[in-house]
PDB file of C-alpha atoms and ligand atoms in Angstrom:
ATOM      1  CA  LYS A   1      40.207 -31.123   0.799  1.00 39.00           C
ATOM      2  CA  ALA A   2      36.723 -31.440  -0.570  1.00 43.00           C
ATOM      3  CA  LYS A   3      37.543 -34.599  -2.497  1.00 46.00           C
ATOM      4  CA  SER A   4      38.616 -36.617   0.491  1.00 49.00           C
ATOM      5  CA  ALA A   5      35.429 -35.686   2.327  1.00 51.00           C
ATOM      6  CA  GLY A   6      33.434 -37.998   0.052  1.00 53.00           C
ATOM      7  CA  ARG A   7      30.493 -37.533  -2.232  1.00 56.00           C
ATOM      8  CA  ASN A   8      27.679 -37.342   0.253  1.00 59.00           C
ATOM      9  CA  THR A   9      28.598 -34.199   2.079  1.00 55.00           C
ATOM     10  CA  LEU A  10      27.632 -30.602   1.511  1.00 54.00           C
ATOM     11  CA  MET A  11      31.275 -29.578   1.187  1.00 61.00           C
ATOM     12  CA  PHE A  12      30.849 -28.554  -2.446  1.00 65.00           C
ATOM     13  CA  PHE A  13      28.045 -26.142  -1.620  1.00 64.00           C
ATOM     14  CA  ASN A  14      28.260 -22.884   0.144  1.00 81.00           C
ATOM     15  CA  PRO A  15      25.971 -22.430   3.151  1.00 83.00           C
ATOM     16  CA  ALA A  16      23.551 -20.204   1.262  1.00 86.00           C
ATOM     17  CA  MET A  17      23.081 -22.849  -1.414  1.00 84.00           C
ATOM     18  CA  ALA A  18      22.532 -25.545   1.162  1.00 84.00           C
ATOM     19  CA  GLU A  19      19.957 -23.447   2.924  1.00 86.00           C
ATOM     20  CA  GLU A  20      18.148 -22.738  -0.311  1.00 86.00           C
ATOM     21  CA  MET A  21      18.046 -26.410  -1.215  1.00 86.00           C
ATOM     22  CA  LEU A  22      16.689 -27.249   2.187  1.00 88.00           C
ATOM     23  CA  GLU A  23      14.015 -24.603   1.858  1.00 87.00           C
ATOM     24  CA  ARG A  24      12.975 -25.822  -1.573  1.00 89.00           C
ATOM     25  CA  HIS A  25      12.749 -29.324  -0.206  1.00 90.00           C
ATOM     26  CA  GLU A  26      10.571 -28.160   2.680  1.00 90.00           C
ATOM     27  CA  ILE A  27       8.326 -26.209   0.327  1.00 91.00           C
ATOM     28  CA  GLU A  28       8.003 -29.248  -1.917  1.00 93.00           C
ATOM     29  CA  ILE A  29       6.891 -31.458   0.978  1.00 93.00           C
ATOM     30  CA  ASP A  30       4.294 -28.910   2.066  1.00 93.00           C
ATOM     31  CA  LEU A  31       3.174 -28.297  -1.512  1.00 94.00           C
ATOM     32  CA  ARG A  32       2.417 -31.976  -1.904  1.00 92.00           C
ATOM     33  CA  LYS A  33      -0.118 -31.636   0.918  1.00 92.00           C
ATOM     34  CA  ALA A  34      -1.442 -28.343  -0.426  1.00 92.00           C
ATOM     35  CA  CYS A  35      -2.934 -30.126  -3.433  1.00 85.00           C
ATOM     36  CA  THR A  36      -5.518 -31.709  -1.146  1.00 87.00           C
ATOM     37  CA  ASP A  37      -5.641 -29.710   2.087  1.00 90.00           C
ATOM     38  CA  GLY A  38      -7.415 -26.614   0.815  1.00 90.00           C
ATOM     39  CA  THR A  39      -4.517 -24.194   1.243  1.00 94.00           C
ATOM     40  CA  LEU A  40      -4.363 -23.331  -2.463  1.00 96.00           C
ATOM     41  CA  GLU A  41      -6.476 -20.365  -3.469  1.00 96.00           C
ATOM     42  CA  LEU A  42      -7.328 -18.544  -6.643  1.00 97.00           C
ATOM     43  CA  TYR A  43      -7.221 -14.768  -6.640  1.00 97.00           C
ATOM     44  CA  TYR A  44      -8.819 -12.900  -9.509  1.00 98.00           C
ATOM     45  CA  GLN A  45      -7.640  -9.802 -11.319  1.00 98.00           C
ATOM     46  CA  PRO A  46      -9.885  -7.937 -13.761  1.00 98.00           C
ATOM     47  CA  ILE A  47      -9.073  -7.412 -17.433  1.00 98.00           C
ATOM     48  CA  ILE A  48     -10.632  -4.216 -18.738  1.00 98.00           C
ATOM     49  CA  ASP A  49     -11.940  -3.191 -22.129  1.00 98.00           C
ATOM     50  CA  LEU A  50     -10.242   0.161 -22.635  1.00 97.00           C
ATOM     51  CA  LYS A  51     -13.067   1.616 -24.716  1.00 96.00           C
ATOM     52  CA  THR A  52     -15.932   0.808 -22.377  1.00 96.00           C
ATOM     53  CA  GLN A  53     -13.876   0.620 -19.158  1.00 95.00           C
ATOM     54  CA  GLU A  54     -15.848  -2.508 -18.300  1.00 97.00           C
ATOM     55  CA  VAL A  55     -14.485  -5.740 -16.888  1.00 97.00           C
ATOM     56  CA  VAL A  56     -14.424  -8.286 -19.717  1.00 97.00           C
ATOM     57  CA  SER A  57     -12.711 -11.126 -17.922  1.00 97.00           C
ATOM     58  CA  ARG A  58     -10.787 -12.054 -14.810  1.00 98.00           C
ATOM     59  CA  GLU A  59      -7.468 -13.849 -14.608  1.00 98.00           C
ATOM     60  CA  ALA A  60      -7.123 -16.566 -11.990  1.00 98.00           C
ATOM     61  CA  LEU A  61      -3.838 -16.212 -10.121  1.00 98.00           C
ATOM     62  CA  MET A  62      -2.857 -18.958  -7.748  1.00 98.00           C
ATOM     63  CA  ARG A  63      -1.912 -18.293  -4.154  1.00 97.00           C
ATOM     64  CA  TRP A  64      -0.773 -20.660  -1.443  1.00 96.00           C
ATOM     65  CA  ARG A  65      -1.729 -19.954   2.125  1.00 95.00           C
ATOM     66  CA  HIS A  66       1.106 -21.670   3.958  1.00 93.00           C
ATOM     67  CA  PRO A  67       0.572 -22.339   7.700  1.00 89.00           C
ATOM     68  CA  THR A  68       3.818 -20.611   8.732  1.00 92.00           C
ATOM     69  CA  ARG A  69       5.159 -18.818   5.654  1.00 91.00           C
ATOM     70  CA  GLY A  70       1.937 -16.917   5.040  1.00 94.00           C
ATOM     71  CA  LEU A  71       0.702 -16.166   1.543  1.00 93.00           C
ATOM     72  CA  VAL A  72       3.290 -17.574  -0.864  1.00 93.00           C
ATOM     73  CA  PRO A  73       3.407 -15.981  -4.341  1.00 93.00           C
ATOM     74  CA  PRO A  74       3.351 -18.161  -7.460  1.00 97.00           C
ATOM     75  CA  ASN A  75       6.826 -17.075  -8.559  1.00 95.00           C
ATOM     76  CA  VAL A  76       8.093 -19.007  -5.542  1.00 92.00           C
ATOM     77  CA  PHE A  77       5.988 -22.162  -5.653  1.00 95.00           C
ATOM     78  CA  ILE A  78       5.126 -22.678  -9.342  1.00 97.00           C
ATOM     79  CA  PRO A  79       8.745 -23.449 -10.364  1.00 95.00           C
ATOM     80  CA  ILE A  80       9.007 -25.923  -7.493  1.00 95.00           C
ATOM     81  CA  ALA A  81       5.672 -27.451  -8.487  1.00 96.00           C
ATOM     82  CA  GLU A  82       6.967 -27.804 -12.042  1.00 96.00           C
ATOM     83  CA  GLN A  83      10.216 -29.440 -11.006  1.00 94.00           C
ATOM     84  CA  SER A  84       8.542 -31.874  -8.642  1.00 94.00           C
ATOM     85  CA  GLY A  85       5.727 -32.929 -10.956  1.00 95.00           C
ATOM     86  CA  LEU A  86       3.070 -31.435  -8.675  1.00 96.00           C
ATOM     87  CA  ILE A  87       2.037 -28.885 -11.291  1.00 97.00           C
ATOM     88  CA  ALA A  88      -0.243 -31.383 -13.016  1.00 97.00           C
ATOM     89  CA  ALA A  89      -2.463 -31.821  -9.962  1.00 96.00           C
ATOM     90  CA  MET A  90      -2.318 -28.135  -9.076  1.00 97.00           C
ATOM     91  CA  GLY A  91      -3.118 -27.163 -12.632  1.00 97.00           C
ATOM     92  CA  ASP A  92      -6.097 -29.537 -12.706  1.00 97.00           C
ATOM     93  CA  TRP A  93      -7.345 -28.003  -9.503  1.00 97.00           C
ATOM     94  CA  ALA A  94      -6.999 -24.443 -10.860  1.00 98.00           C
ATOM     95  CA  ILE A  95      -8.980 -25.244 -14.013  1.00 98.00           C
ATOM     96  CA  ARG A  96     -11.788 -26.897 -12.058  1.00 97.00           C
ATOM     97  CA  GLN A  97     -11.947 -24.182  -9.421  1.00 97.00           C
ATOM     98  CA  ALA A  98     -11.816 -21.323 -11.923  1.00 98.00           C
ATOM     99  CA  CYS A  99     -14.672 -22.811 -13.977  1.00 98.00           C
ATOM    100  CA  LYS A 100     -16.730 -23.280 -10.842  1.00 97.00           C
ATOM    101  CA  ASP A 101     -16.077 -19.708  -9.708  1.00 97.00           C
ATOM    102  CA  ALA A 102     -16.705 -18.130 -13.106  1.00 97.00           C
ATOM    103  CA  ALA A 103     -20.017 -19.945 -13.517  1.00 96.00           C
ATOM    104  CA  SER A 104     -21.463 -17.650 -10.825  1.00 95.00           C
ATOM    105  CA  TRP A 105     -20.262 -14.412 -12.456  1.00 95.00           C
ATOM    106  CA  GLU A 106     -22.124 -12.151 -14.846  1.00 94.00           C
ATOM    107  CA  PRO A 107     -22.695 -14.133 -18.051  1.00 93.00           C
ATOM    108  CA  GLY A 108     -20.546 -11.841 -20.205  1.00 92.00           C
ATOM    109  CA  ILE A 109     -17.425 -12.202 -18.123  1.00 97.00           C
ATOM    110  CA  SER A 110     -14.933 -14.932 -18.889  1.00 97.00           C
ATOM    111  CA  VAL A 111     -12.109 -16.423 -16.885  1.00 98.00           C
ATOM    112  CA  SER A 112      -8.450 -16.848 -17.803  1.00 98.00           C
ATOM    113  CA  VAL A 113      -6.431 -19.653 -16.295  1.00 98.00           C
ATOM    114  CA  ASN A 114      -2.648 -19.903 -16.521  1.00 98.00           C
ATOM    115  CA  VAL A 115      -1.446 -23.264 -17.775  1.00 98.00           C
ATOM    116  CA  SER A 116       2.094 -24.574 -17.425  1.00 97.00           C
ATOM    117  CA  PRO A 117       3.747 -26.032 -20.523  1.00 94.00           C
ATOM    118  CA  LEU A 118       4.301 -29.175 -18.481  1.00 95.00           C
ATOM    119  CA  GLN A 119       0.555 -29.751 -18.334  1.00 96.00           C
ATOM    120  CA  PHE A 120       0.630 -30.227 -22.101  1.00 94.00           C
ATOM    121  CA  ARG A 121       2.997 -33.160 -21.731  1.00 92.00           C
ATOM    122  CA  GLU A 122      -0.011 -35.143 -20.570  1.00 94.00           C
ATOM    123  CA  PRO A 123      -2.479 -34.340 -23.354  1.00 95.00           C
ATOM    124  CA  ARG A 124      -5.207 -36.729 -22.214  1.00 97.00           C
ATOM    125  CA  ARG A 125      -5.083 -35.342 -18.727  1.00 97.00           C
ATOM    126  CA  ILE A 126      -5.484 -31.672 -19.558  1.00 98.00           C
ATOM    127  CA  VAL A 127      -8.141 -32.317 -22.206  1.00 98.00           C
ATOM    128  CA  ASN A 128     -10.154 -34.469 -19.817  1.00 98.00           C
ATOM    129  CA  THR A 129      -9.749 -31.994 -16.990  1.00 98.00           C
ATOM    130  CA  VAL A 130     -11.068 -29.150 -19.132  1.00 98.00           C
ATOM    131  CA  LYS A 131     -13.963 -31.251 -20.452  1.00 98.00           C
ATOM    132  CA  GLU A 132     -14.938 -32.382 -16.993  1.00 98.00           C
ATOM    133  CA  ALA A 133     -14.560 -28.922 -15.457  1.00 98.00           C
ATOM    134  CA  LEU A 134     -16.834 -27.394 -18.100  1.00 98.00           C
ATOM    135  CA  ILE A 135     -19.482 -30.074 -17.680  1.00 98.00           C
ATOM    136  CA  THR A 136     -19.441 -30.009 -13.890  1.00 98.00           C
ATOM    137  CA  SER A 137     -19.521 -26.220 -13.627  1.00 98.00           C
ATOM    138  CA  HIS A 138     -21.974 -25.636 -16.494  1.00 98.00           C
ATOM    139  CA  LEU A 139     -19.655 -22.849 -17.647  1.00 98.00           C
ATOM    140  CA  GLU A 140     -19.984 -22.138 -21.356  1.00 98.00           C
ATOM    141  CA  SER A 141     -16.726 -23.201 -22.960  1.00 98.00           C
ATOM    142  CA  ARG A 142     -16.227 -19.872 -24.728  1.00 97.00           C
ATOM    143  CA  ARG A 143     -15.979 -18.250 -21.303  1.00 98.00           C
ATOM    144  CA  LEU A 144     -12.848 -20.246 -20.482  1.00 98.00           C
ATOM    145  CA  MET A 145      -9.554 -18.893 -21.767  1.00 98.00           C
ATOM    146  CA  LEU A 146      -6.270 -20.679 -21.170  1.00 98.00           C
ATOM    147  CA  GLU A 147      -3.126 -18.572 -20.883  1.00 98.00           C
ATOM    148  CA  VAL A 148       0.043 -20.167 -22.196  1.00 95.00           C
ATOM    149  CA  THR A 149       3.538 -18.819 -22.732  1.00 92.00           C
ATOM    150  CA  GLU A 150       5.657 -19.235 -25.812  1.00 89.00           C
ATOM    151  CA  SER A 151       7.891 -21.758 -24.049  1.00 89.00           C
ATOM    152  CA  LEU A 152       5.068 -24.209 -24.752  1.00 89.00           C
ATOM    153  CA  LEU A 153       5.507 -23.651 -28.486  1.00 85.00           C
ATOM    154  CA  ILE A 154       9.287 -23.874 -28.371  1.00 84.00           C
ATOM    155  CA  GLU A 155       9.472 -27.229 -26.600  1.00 76.00           C
ATOM    156  CA  ASP A 156       7.404 -29.439 -28.846  1.00 79.00           C
ATOM    157  CA  SER A 157       5.323 -27.278 -31.094  1.00 84.00           C
ATOM    158  CA  LYS A 158       3.725 -30.140 -32.992  1.00 87.00           C
ATOM    159  CA  LEU A 159       2.388 -31.789 -29.873  1.00 89.00           C
ATOM    160  CA  ALA A 160       1.410 -28.427 -28.403  1.00 89.00           C
ATOM    161  CA  LEU A 161      -0.530 -27.468 -31.492  1.00 91.00           C
ATOM    162  CA  SER A 162      -2.443 -30.734 -31.554  1.00 93.00           C
ATOM    163  CA  VAL A 163      -3.435 -30.322 -27.901  1.00 95.00           C
ATOM    164  CA  LEU A 164      -4.414 -26.701 -28.495  1.00 95.00           C
ATOM    165  CA  ASP A 165      -6.556 -27.842 -31.413  1.00 95.00           C
ATOM    166  CA  GLU A 166      -8.239 -30.488 -29.333  1.00 96.00           C
ATOM    167  CA  LEU A 167      -9.020 -27.993 -26.597  1.00 97.00           C
ATOM    168  CA  ARG A 168     -10.186 -25.442 -29.124  1.00 96.00           C
ATOM    169  CA  ALA A 169     -12.626 -27.994 -30.482  1.00 97.00           C
ATOM    170  CA  LEU A 170     -14.288 -27.857 -27.054  1.00 97.00           C
ATOM    171  CA  GLY A 171     -14.853 -24.139 -27.554  1.00 98.00           C
ATOM    172  CA  VAL A 172     -12.084 -22.950 -25.263  1.00 98.00           C
ATOM    173  CA  THR A 173      -9.911 -19.971 -26.312  1.00 97.00           C
ATOM    174  CA  PHE A 174      -6.232 -19.162 -25.759  1.00 97.00           C
ATOM    175  CA  ALA A 175      -4.082 -16.234 -24.792  1.00 97.00           C
ATOM    176  CA  LEU A 176      -0.368 -15.933 -25.430  1.00 95.00           C
ATOM    177  CA  ASP A 177       0.976 -14.617 -22.113  1.00 95.00           C
ATOM    178  CA  ASP A 178       4.043 -12.460 -21.392  1.00 93.00           C
ATOM    179  CA  PHE A 179       4.555 -11.637 -25.049  1.00 93.00           C
ATOM    180  CA  GLY A 180       7.781  -9.783 -25.671  1.00 89.00           C
ATOM    181  CA  THR A 181       9.844 -11.404 -22.941  1.00 88.00           C
ATOM    182  CA  GLY A 182      11.350 -14.379 -24.773  1.00 80.00           C
ATOM    183  CA  TYR A 183      11.945 -15.072 -28.436  1.00 78.00           C
ATOM    184  CA  SER A 184       8.556 -13.568 -29.190  1.00 76.00           C
ATOM    185  CA  SER A 185       8.490 -14.850 -32.691  1.00 80.00           C
ATOM    186  CA  LEU A 186       5.733 -13.158 -34.645  1.00 83.00           C
ATOM    187  CA  ALA A 187       5.176 -16.544 -36.237  1.00 82.00           C
ATOM    188  CA  TYR A 188       3.606 -17.721 -32.953  1.00 84.00           C
ATOM    189  CA  LEU A 189       0.914 -15.127 -33.370  1.00 85.00           C
ATOM    190  CA  SER A 190      -0.027 -16.131 -36.895  1.00 84.00           C
ATOM    191  CA  THR A 191       0.500 -19.890 -36.686  1.00 83.00           C
ATOM    192  CA  TYR A 192      -1.314 -20.676 -33.476  1.00 86.00           C
ATOM    193  CA  PRO A 193      -4.965 -20.181 -32.648  1.00 84.00           C
ATOM    194  CA  PHE A 194      -4.689 -17.349 -30.113  1.00 94.00           C
ATOM    195  CA  ALA A 195      -7.691 -15.171 -29.418  1.00 96.00           C
ATOM    196  CA  GLN A 196      -5.636 -12.857 -27.255  1.00 96.00           C
ATOM    197  CA  VAL A 197      -2.058 -11.751 -26.860  1.00 96.00           C
ATOM    198  CA  LYS A 198      -0.851 -10.308 -23.570  1.00 97.00           C
ATOM    199  CA  ILE A 199       2.013  -7.855 -23.790  1.00 96.00           C
ATOM    200  CA  ASP A 200       4.315  -8.239 -20.825  1.00 95.00           C
ATOM    201  CA  GLN A 201       4.294  -5.614 -18.112  1.00 96.00           C
ATOM    202  CA  SER A 202       7.915  -4.674 -18.791  1.00 95.00           C
ATOM    203  CA  PHE A 203       6.648  -2.773 -21.860  1.00 95.00           C
ATOM    204  CA  SER A 204       3.972  -0.748 -20.108  1.00 94.00           C
ATOM    205  CA  ARG A 205       6.434   0.092 -17.363  1.00 94.00           C
ATOM    206  CA  GLU A 206       8.707   1.728 -19.950  1.00 93.00           C
ATOM    207  CA  VAL A 207       6.059   3.208 -22.186  1.00 93.00           C
ATOM    208  CA  HIS A 208       7.091   6.764 -21.290  1.00 91.00           C
ATOM    209  CA  THR A 209      10.827   6.267 -21.083  1.00 92.00           C
ATOM    210  CA  ASN A 210      11.679   3.874 -23.860  1.00 92.00           C
ATOM    211  CA  GLU A 211      10.779   4.501 -27.484  1.00 93.00           C
ATOM    212  CA  ALA A 212      11.439   0.869 -28.327  1.00 92.00           C
ATOM    213  CA  SER A 213       8.868  -0.343 -25.786  1.00 92.00           C
ATOM    214  CA  LYS A 214       6.348   2.030 -27.264  1.00 95.00           C
ATOM    215  CA  ALA A 215       7.118   0.783 -30.766  1.00 94.00           C
ATOM    216  CA  VAL A 216       6.699  -2.852 -29.710  1.00 93.00           C
ATOM    217  CA  ILE A 217       3.307  -2.193 -28.140  1.00 95.00           C
ATOM    218  CA  GLU A 218       2.162  -0.321 -31.236  1.00 96.00           C
ATOM    219  CA  ALA A 219       3.419  -2.965 -33.663  1.00 94.00           C
ATOM    220  CA  VAL A 220       1.895  -5.865 -31.731  1.00 94.00           C
ATOM    221  CA  CYS A 221      -1.427  -4.013 -31.505  1.00 95.00           C
ATOM    222  CA  GLN A 222      -1.443  -3.440 -35.280  1.00 95.00           C
ATOM    223  CA  LEU A 223      -0.574  -7.021 -36.040  1.00 93.00           C
ATOM    224  CA  ALA A 224      -3.154  -8.310 -33.579  1.00 93.00           C
ATOM    225  CA  ARG A 225      -5.839  -6.178 -35.176  1.00 93.00           C
ATOM    226  CA  ARG A 226      -5.015  -7.644 -38.579  1.00 93.00           C
ATOM    227  CA  LEU A 227      -5.115 -11.147 -37.148  1.00 92.00           C
ATOM    228  CA  GLN A 228      -8.348 -10.374 -35.255  1.00 94.00           C
ATOM    229  CA  MET A 229      -6.853 -10.974 -31.852  1.00 95.00           C
ATOM    230  CA  ASN A 230      -7.368  -8.931 -28.723  1.00 95.00           C
ATOM    231  CA  VAL A 231      -4.391  -7.287 -27.101  1.00 96.00           C
ATOM    232  CA  VAL A 232      -4.110  -7.023 -23.339  1.00 98.00           C
ATOM    233  CA  VAL A 233      -1.346  -4.815 -22.006  1.00 98.00           C
ATOM    234  CA  GLU A 234      -0.315  -6.111 -18.604  1.00 98.00           C
ATOM    235  CA  GLY A 235       0.900  -4.143 -15.609  1.00 98.00           C
ATOM    236  CA  ILE A 236      -0.949  -0.847 -16.071  1.00 98.00           C
ATOM    237  CA  GLU A 237      -0.443   1.059 -12.830  1.00 98.00           C
ATOM    238  CA  THR A 238      -0.998   4.699 -13.759  1.00 97.00           C
ATOM    239  CA  GLU A 239      -3.510   6.774 -15.648  1.00 97.00           C
ATOM    240  CA  GLN A 240      -0.714   7.984 -17.956  1.00 97.00           C
ATOM    241  CA  GLN A 241       0.174   4.416 -18.885  1.00 97.00           C
ATOM    242  CA  ARG A 242      -3.478   3.657 -19.572  1.00 97.00           C
ATOM    243  CA  ILE A 243      -3.795   6.621 -21.907  1.00 97.00           C
ATOM    244  CA  ALA A 244      -0.515   5.822 -23.646  1.00 97.00           C
ATOM    245  CA  VAL A 245      -1.317   2.184 -24.410  1.00 97.00           C
ATOM    246  CA  GLN A 246      -4.798   3.072 -25.555  1.00 97.00           C
ATOM    247  CA  LEU A 247      -3.339   5.581 -28.004  1.00 97.00           C
ATOM    248  CA  LEU A 248      -0.944   2.894 -29.211  1.00 97.00           C
ATOM    249  CA  GLY A 249      -3.949   0.774 -30.125  1.00 96.00           C
ATOM    250  CA  ALA A 250      -4.441  -1.652 -27.224  1.00 97.00           C
ATOM    251  CA  HIS A 251      -7.945  -3.063 -26.772  1.00 95.00           C
ATOM    252  CA  ARG A 252      -7.636  -4.290 -23.238  1.00 98.00           C
ATOM    253  CA  ALA A 253      -5.571  -3.737 -20.144  1.00 98.00           C
ATOM    254  CA  GLN A 254      -4.834  -5.310 -16.816  1.00 98.00           C
ATOM    255  CA  GLY A 255      -3.034  -3.844 -13.845  1.00 98.00           C
ATOM    256  CA  PHE A 256      -3.165  -2.406 -10.370  1.00 98.00           C
ATOM    257  CA  LEU A 257      -4.817   0.769 -11.752  1.00 98.00           C
ATOM    258  CA  PHE A 258      -7.969  -1.251 -12.461  1.00 98.00           C
ATOM    259  CA  GLY A 259      -7.719  -3.759  -9.660  1.00 97.00           C
ATOM    260  CA  ARG A 260      -5.291  -5.975  -7.818  1.00 97.00           C
ATOM    261  CA  PRO A 261      -5.707  -9.719  -7.655  1.00 97.00           C
ATOM    262  CA  THR A 262      -8.283 -10.360  -4.925  1.00 96.00           C
ATOM    263  CA  PRO A 263      -9.952 -13.384  -3.365  1.00 94.00           C
ATOM    264  CA  LEU A 264     -13.303 -14.379  -4.791  1.00 85.00           C
ATOM    265  CA  VAL A 265     -15.383 -13.110  -1.865  1.00 67.00           C
ATOM    266  CA  THR A 266     -14.456  -9.513  -2.623  1.00 58.00           C
ATOM    267  CA  ILE A 267     -15.647  -9.701  -6.225  1.00 60.00           C
ATOM    268  CA  LYS A 268     -19.009 -11.230  -5.421  1.00 52.00           C
ATOM    269  CA  GLY A 269     -21.032  -8.051  -5.220  1.00 48.00           C
ATOM    270  CA  PRO A 270     -24.662  -7.527  -6.258  1.00 46.00           C
ATOM    271  CA  ASN A 271     -23.525  -6.573  -9.754  1.00 48.00           C
ATOM    272  CA  GLY A 272     -20.159  -8.260  -9.633  1.00 45.00           C
ATOM    273  CA  LYS A 273     -18.363  -5.052 -10.538  1.00 45.00           C
ATOM    274  CA  ARG A 274     -16.941  -4.210  -7.162  1.00 43.00           C
ATOM    275  CA  SER A 275     -13.514  -5.471  -8.181  1.00 40.00           C
ATOM    276  CA  VAL A 276     -12.798  -2.311 -10.132  1.00 36.00           C
ATOM    277  CA  ALA A 277     -14.002   0.055  -7.427  1.00 29.00           C
TER     278      ALA A 277
HETATM  279  P1  LIG B   1       1.127 -13.732 -15.280  1.00 83.71           P
HETATM  280  O1  LIG B   1       0.211 -14.795 -15.753  1.00 83.71           O
HETATM  281  O2  LIG B   1       1.808 -12.915 -16.306  1.00 83.71           O
HETATM  282  O3  LIG B   1       0.258 -12.842 -14.300  1.00 83.71           O
HETATM  283  C1  LIG B   1       0.428 -11.464 -14.142  1.00 83.71           C
HETATM  284  C2  LIG B   1       1.215 -11.142 -12.892  1.00 83.71           C
HETATM  285  O4  LIG B   1       1.418  -9.734 -12.824  1.00 83.71           O
HETATM  286  C3  LIG B   1       0.496 -11.506 -11.597  1.00 83.71           C
HETATM  287  O5  LIG B   1       1.483 -11.844 -10.637  1.00 83.71           O
HETATM  288  C4  LIG B   1      -0.168 -10.192 -11.221  1.00 83.71           C
HETATM  289  O6  LIG B   1      -0.452 -10.090  -9.839  1.00 83.71           O
HETATM  290  C5  LIG B   1       0.909  -9.217 -11.618  1.00 83.71           C
HETATM  291  N1  LIG B   1       0.358  -7.897 -11.892  1.00 83.71           N
HETATM  292  C6  LIG B   1      -0.840  -7.582 -12.403  1.00 83.71           C
HETATM  293  N2  LIG B   1      -0.988  -6.256 -12.537  1.00 83.71           N
HETATM  294  C7  LIG B   1       0.162  -5.707 -12.110  1.00 83.71           C
HETATM  295  C8  LIG B   1       0.626  -4.343 -12.001  1.00 83.71           C
HETATM  296  O7  LIG B   1      -0.061  -3.384 -12.345  1.00 83.71           O
HETATM  297  N3  LIG B   1       1.883  -4.175 -11.516  1.00 83.71           N
HETATM  298  C9  LIG B   1       2.674  -5.219 -11.130  1.00 83.71           C
HETATM  299  N4  LIG B   1       3.881  -4.943 -10.660  1.00 83.71           N
HETATM  300  N5  LIG B   1       2.275  -6.507 -11.214  1.00 83.71           N
HETATM  301  C10 LIG B   1       1.026  -6.742 -11.703  1.00 83.71           C
HETATM  302  P2  LIG B   1       1.334 -13.134  -9.718  1.00 83.71           P
HETATM  303  O8  LIG B   1      -0.081 -13.310  -9.297  1.00 83.71           O
HETATM  304  O9  LIG B   1       2.373 -13.043  -8.672  1.00 83.71           O
HETATM  305  O10 LIG B   1       1.684 -14.312 -10.721  1.00 83.71           O
HETATM  306  C11 LIG B   1       2.957 -14.423 -11.280  1.00 83.71           C
HETATM  307  C12 LIG B   1       3.003 -15.480 -12.341  1.00 83.71           C
HETATM  308  O11 LIG B   1       2.796 -16.777 -11.771  1.00 83.71           O
HETATM  309  C13 LIG B   1       1.919 -15.342 -13.403  1.00 83.71           C
HETATM  310  O12 LIG B   1       2.286 -14.375 -14.350  1.00 83.71           O
HETATM  311  C14 LIG B   1       1.890 -16.745 -13.967  1.00 83.71           C
HETATM  312  O13 LIG B   1       2.921 -16.925 -14.904  1.00 83.71           O
HETATM  313  C15 LIG B   1       2.195 -17.581 -12.738  1.00 83.71           C
HETATM  314  N6  LIG B   1       0.931 -18.149 -12.223  1.00 83.71           N
HETATM  315  C16 LIG B   1       0.012 -17.581 -11.424  1.00 83.71           C
HETATM  316  N7  LIG B   1      -1.021 -18.424 -11.193  1.00 83.71           N
HETATM  317  C17 LIG B   1      -0.741 -19.560 -11.884  1.00 83.71           C
HETATM  318  C18 LIG B   1      -1.427 -20.814 -12.074  1.00 83.71           C
HETATM  319  O14 LIG B   1      -2.538 -21.053 -11.582  1.00 83.71           O
HETATM  320  N8  LIG B   1      -0.789 -21.748 -12.857  1.00 83.71           N
HETATM  321  C19 LIG B   1       0.417 -21.501 -13.449  1.00 83.71           C
HETATM  322  N9  LIG B   1       0.975 -22.480 -14.195  1.00 83.71           N
HETATM  323  N10 LIG B   1       1.069 -20.338 -13.297  1.00 83.71           N
HETATM  324  C20 LIG B   1       0.510 -19.379 -12.532  1.00 83.71           C
HETATM  325 MG1  LIG B   2      -1.234 -14.933 -17.102  1.00 83.71          MG
HETATM  326 MG1  LIG B   3       1.726 -12.201 -18.050  1.00 83.71          MG
HETATM  327 MG1  LIG B   4       4.210 -13.499 -16.072  1.00 83.71          MG
END
């Protein structure tokens, strides 16, 4: 019987669970080193103005080049980083690196950096990191956009808002990421200082098959226009999707159709526009 085997055995877990725990533990140990050993990388994906077809900004997407696992995607390591407290250091690194990278781009192009809600639990830390990163890189603050998800606003909206305000005072702007996936309260759009709302890729994927998805894109675009926010529709993969979301009123788009996330070297061309080629 499991009970008589004592508390410190794996009897209560099935083998698959045990293996998964072990793997997470291994990843966590390696991730701890990754914060300082140069194996974290930022890839960049262009965000396009649908009217002009020009790149207006690039989103920094973190990658981890693990010695044996290869390139690990963020959906695997970010949750582990969040649970182990490593996200603060990794998030600091991403902000600094992205500012440094963006400072060498064409002056009109800004950079978006994803920020975990957990980074807001240490207000002094994130504010200081952003300040320092802007000063060190000489990047104009209006060229830095921080992408947050609504979970930030659900947890402790008062604290979140005060940190957002403090960062905004530096000249930084904000995007509400993955809109439409959670509660997606419209109040978030009007109450918080977002310059941009990003409609989740699940909506563009269904733009031709689901009337409701179409309606959501259209409604969010209308609201955003009234509130003077930009809309980015994420996950545009086909020409038909591009045309559809543009007709529904989207200003901007991001997706494999325009460019996949790529390492910095490949976007450093003579005119910096090679990423969309
Ligand atoms: P996200 O911020 O919503 O980023 C968009 C994700 O969609 C990226 O996945 C991107 O590669 C993918 N994507 C873009 N266009 C297309 C498309 O046309 N089709 C499809 N199928 N996918 C597309 P990625 O790079 O794997 O990142 C996943 C998530 O991990 C991000 O979602 C973000 O929430 C998180 N993440 C990435 N980098 C960071 C980071 O530096 N810090 C934090 N806290 N989170 C990060
Ligand atoms: Mg994002
Ligand atoms: Mg997103
Ligand atoms: Mg996402």
